[in-house]
PDB file of C-alpha atoms in Angstrom:
ATOM      1  CA  UNK A  14       5.895-245.090   8.221  1.00  0.00           C
ATOM      2  CA  UNK A  15       2.186-244.426   7.808  1.00  0.00           C
ATOM      3  CA  UNK A  16      -0.538-246.242   9.881  1.00  0.00           C
ATOM      4  CA  UNK A  17      -1.515-248.383   7.002  1.00  0.00           C
ATOM      5  CA  UNK A  18       2.119-249.723   6.768  1.00  0.00           C
ATOM      6  CA  UNK A  19       2.424-250.428  10.472  1.00  0.00           C
ATOM      7  CA  UNK A  20      -0.913-252.230  10.524  1.00  0.00           C
ATOM      8  CA  UNK A  21       0.126-254.283   7.514  1.00  0.00           C
ATOM      9  CA  UNK A  22       3.196-255.386   9.518  1.00  0.00           C
ATOM     10  CA  UNK A  23       1.178-256.324  12.516  1.00  0.00           C
ATOM     11  CA  UNK A  24      -1.324-258.087  10.318  1.00  0.00           C
ATOM     12  CA  UNK A  25       1.473-260.240   8.923  1.00  0.00           C
ATOM     13  CA  UNK A  26       2.943-260.966  12.360  1.00  0.00           C
ATOM     14  CA  UNK A  27      -0.428-261.959  13.912  1.00  0.00           C
ATOM     15  CA  UNK A  28      -1.169-264.143  11.036  1.00  0.00           C
ATOM     16  CA  UNK A  29       1.832-266.235  11.126  1.00  0.00           C
ATOM     17  CA  UNK A  30       1.533-266.286  14.957  1.00  0.00           C
ATOM     18  CA  UNK A  31      -1.927-267.520  14.679  1.00  0.00           C
ATOM     19  CA  UNK A  32      -0.887-270.048  12.064  1.00  0.00           C
ATOM     20  CA  UNK A  33       1.754-271.402  14.305  1.00  0.00           C
ATOM     21  CA  UNK A  34      -0.344-271.709  17.337  1.00  0.00           C
ATOM     22  CA  UNK A  35      -3.107-273.485  15.340  1.00  0.00           C
ATOM     23  CA  UNK A  36      -0.305-275.933  14.229  1.00  0.00           C
ATOM     24  CA  UNK A  37       1.196-276.919  17.339  1.00  0.00           C
ATOM     25  CA  UNK A  38      -2.154-277.476  19.176  1.00  0.00           C
ATOM     26  CA  UNK A  39      -3.018-281.149  19.932  1.00  0.00           C
ATOM     27  CA  UNK A  40      -6.192-282.570  18.318  1.00  0.00           C
ATOM     28  CA  UNK A  41      -8.872-284.595  19.759  1.00  0.00           C
ATOM     29  CA  UNK A  42      -7.143-287.855  18.887  1.00  0.00           C
ATOM     30  CA  UNK A  43      -3.802-286.669  20.559  1.00  0.00           C
ATOM     31  CA  UNK A  44      -4.093-289.500  23.410  1.00  0.00           C
ATOM     32  CA  UNK A  45      -2.985-292.215  20.814  1.00  0.00           C
ATOM     33  CA  UNK A  46       0.354-290.359  20.212  1.00  0.00           C
ATOM     34  CA  UNK A  47       1.204-290.622  23.925  1.00  0.00           C
ATOM     35  CA  UNK A  48       2.667-294.108  23.409  1.00  0.00           C
ATOM     36  CA  UNK A  49       5.365-292.488  20.834  1.00  0.00           C
ATOM     37  CA  UNK A  50       6.427-289.535  23.186  1.00  0.00           C
ATOM     38  CA  UNK A  51       3.926-286.735  22.477  1.00  0.00           C
ATOM     39  CA  UNK A  52       2.270-287.289  26.094  1.00  0.00           C
ATOM     40  CA  UNK A  53       5.037-285.243  27.689  1.00  0.00           C
ATOM     41  CA  UNK A  54       4.385-282.119  26.113  1.00  0.00           C
ATOM     42  CA  UNK A  55       1.514-281.162  28.674  1.00  0.00           C
ATOM     43  CA  UNK A  56       3.925-280.756  31.767  1.00  0.00           C
ATOM     44  CA  UNK A  57       5.666-277.678  29.786  1.00  0.00           C
ATOM     45  CA  UNK A  58       2.958-275.318  30.473  1.00  0.00           C
ATOM     46  CA  UNK A  59       2.276-276.335  34.191  1.00  0.00           C
ATOM     47  CA  UNK A  60       0.054-279.068  35.758  1.00  0.00           C
ATOM     48  CA  UNK A  61      -3.422-277.733  33.968  1.00  0.00           C
ATOM     49  CA  UNK A  62      -1.840-278.471  30.659  1.00  0.00           C
ATOM     50  CA  UNK A  63      -1.435-276.458  27.521  1.00  0.00           C
ATOM     51  CA  UNK A  64      -5.195-276.432  26.911  1.00  0.00           C
ATOM     52  CA  UNK A  65      -6.020-273.030  28.682  1.00  0.00           C
ATOM     53  CA  UNK A  66      -2.997-271.357  27.631  1.00  0.00           C
ATOM     54  CA  UNK A  67      -3.034-272.297  23.944  1.00  0.00           C
ATOM     55  CA  UNK A  68      -6.710-272.055  23.643  1.00  0.00           C
ATOM     56  CA  UNK A  69      -6.675-268.322  25.208  1.00  0.00           C
ATOM     57  CA  UNK A  70      -3.742-267.157  23.028  1.00  0.00           C
ATOM     58  CA  UNK A  71      -5.304-268.685  19.816  1.00  0.00           C
ATOM     59  CA  UNK A  72      -8.520-266.652  20.692  1.00  0.00           C
ATOM     60  CA  UNK A  73      -6.701-263.564  21.422  1.00  0.00           C
ATOM     61  CA  UNK A  74      -4.770-263.806  18.031  1.00  0.00           C
ATOM     62  CA  UNK A  75      -7.751-264.593  16.004  1.00  0.00           C
ATOM     63  CA  UNK A  76      -9.593-261.533  17.477  1.00  0.00           C
ATOM     64  CA  UNK A  77      -6.508-259.269  16.798  1.00  0.00           C
ATOM     65  CA  UNK A  78      -6.549-260.761  13.147  1.00  0.00           C
ATOM     66  CA  UNK A  79     -10.166-260.069  12.462  1.00  0.00           C
ATOM     67  CA  UNK A  80      -9.806-256.483  13.993  1.00  0.00           C
ATOM     68  CA  UNK A  81      -6.785-255.475  12.072  1.00  0.00           C
ATOM     69  CA  UNK A  82      -8.260-256.759   8.836  1.00  0.00           C
ATOM     70  CA  UNK A  83     -11.500-254.766   9.525  1.00  0.00           C
ATOM     71  CA  UNK A  84      -9.469-251.644  10.323  1.00  0.00           C
ATOM     72  CA  UNK A  85      -7.223-252.280   7.106  1.00  0.00           C
ATOM     73  CA  UNK A  86     -10.635-252.793   5.193  1.00  0.00           C
ATOM     74  CA  UNK A  87     -11.934-249.564   6.378  1.00  0.00           C
ATOM     75  CA  UNK A  88      -8.819-247.576   5.499  1.00  0.00           C
ATOM     76  CA  UNK A  89      -8.535-248.748   2.087  1.00  0.00           C
ATOM     77  CA  UNK A  90     -12.316-248.512   1.397  1.00  0.00           C
ATOM     78  CA  UNK A  91     -11.899-244.676   1.684  1.00  0.00           C
ATOM     79  CA  UNK A  92      -9.032-244.240  -0.590  1.00  0.00           C
ATOM     80  CA  UNK A  93      -9.340-244.312  -4.318  1.00  0.00           C
ATOM     81  CA  UNK A  94      -6.645-245.293  -6.831  1.00  0.00           C
ATOM     82  CA  UNK A  95      -5.673-243.644 -10.085  1.00  0.00           C
ATOM     83  CA  UNK A  96      -7.140-245.583 -12.994  1.00  0.00           C
ATOM     84  CA  UNK A  97      -4.786-247.450 -15.240  1.00  0.00           C
ATOM     85  CA  UNK A  98      -5.233-247.306 -18.810  1.00  0.00           C
ATOM     86  CA  UNK A  99      -6.859-250.495 -19.213  1.00  0.00           C
ATOM     87  CA  UNK A 100      -9.542-249.634 -16.580  1.00  0.00           C
ATOM     88  CA  UNK A 101     -11.437-247.021 -18.619  1.00  0.00           C
ATOM     89  CA  UNK A 102     -12.410-248.795 -21.548  1.00  0.00           C
ATOM     90  CA  UNK A 103     -15.235-246.472 -22.533  1.00  0.00           C
ATOM     91  CA  UNK A 104     -12.970-243.959 -24.356  1.00  0.00           C
ATOM     92  CA  UNK A 105     -11.701-245.141 -27.692  1.00  0.00           C
ATOM     93  CA  UNK A 106      -8.055-245.082 -28.119  1.00  0.00           C
ATOM     94  CA  UNK A 107      -6.584-243.442 -31.112  1.00  0.00           C
ATOM     95  CA  UNK A 108      -4.818-246.247 -33.363  1.00  0.00           C
ATOM     96  CA  UNK A 109      -2.463-245.008 -36.041  1.00  0.00           C
ATOM     97  CA  UNK A 110      -3.607-246.392 -39.434  1.00  0.00           C
ATOM     98  CA  UNK A 111      -0.901-248.392 -41.085  1.00  0.00           C
ATOM     99  CA  UNK A 112      -1.126-248.940 -44.934  1.00  0.00           C
ATOM    100  CA  UNK A 113      -1.808-252.839 -45.548  1.00  0.00           C
ATOM    101  CA  UNK A 114      -0.125-254.448 -48.717  1.00  0.00           C
ATOM    102  CA  UNK A 115      -2.551-256.857 -50.263  1.00  0.00           C
ATOM    103  CA  UNK A 116       0.299-259.195 -51.434  1.00  0.00           C
ATOM    104  CA  UNK A 117       3.168-260.561 -49.487  1.00  0.00           C
ATOM    105  CA  UNK A 118       5.294-260.657 -52.615  1.00  0.00           C
ATOM    106  CA  UNK A 119       7.542-257.565 -52.943  1.00  0.00           C
ATOM    107  CA  UNK A 120       6.812-255.485 -56.000  1.00  0.00           C
ATOM    108  CA  UNK A 121       9.510-253.753 -58.003  1.00  0.00           C
ATOM    109  CA  UNK A 122       9.144-250.526 -59.720  1.00  0.00           C
ATOM    110  CA  UNK A 123      11.383-251.658 -62.795  1.00  0.00           C
ATOM    111  CA  UNK A 124       9.416-253.259 -65.548  1.00  0.00           C
ATOM    112  CA  UNK A 125      12.054-255.786 -66.617  1.00  0.00           C
ATOM    113  CA  UNK A 126      11.142-258.941 -68.775  1.00  0.00           C
ATOM    114  CA  UNK A 127      12.764-262.117 -68.509  1.00  0.00           C
ATOM    115  CA  UNK A 128      12.983-265.162 -70.573  1.00  0.00           C
ATOM    116  CA  UNK A 129      12.068-267.525 -67.736  1.00  0.00           C
ATOM    117  CA  UNK A 130       8.636-268.737 -67.919  1.00  0.00           C
ATOM    118  CA  UNK A 131       6.361-268.541 -64.880  1.00  0.00           C
ATOM    119  CA  UNK A 132       5.874-272.378 -64.577  1.00  0.00           C
ATOM    120  CA  UNK A 133       7.176-275.448 -66.078  1.00  0.00           C
ATOM    121  CA  UNK A 134       4.812-276.898 -68.650  1.00  0.00           C
ATOM    122  CA  UNK A 135       4.576-280.556 -68.240  1.00  0.00           C
TER     123      UNK A 135
END
């Protein structure tokens, strides 16, 4: 695996962890939810609560996210991709010329005459 692929995998993992940590943090109005059982979750991370742990972890993950995105951006900025056929539209494309029939009615080579009139005279 190249460095680029390793960074992409790390970028994905950090992004998912960052999303998870942001979603499980309590908001400013979390005190109203204490009566429904949300108040007991602060004791899981110790007596100081989850504020310091969650805030520090989110800040570290956000910093890693931005650093990895800058590194990936600088790696891809120096690489050039081969142009596709639709990217370079300055060069005209050779289109084969197909003869066009002016009429949609098939034309036969025989000159047979029929007794059927072309239209009913009414």
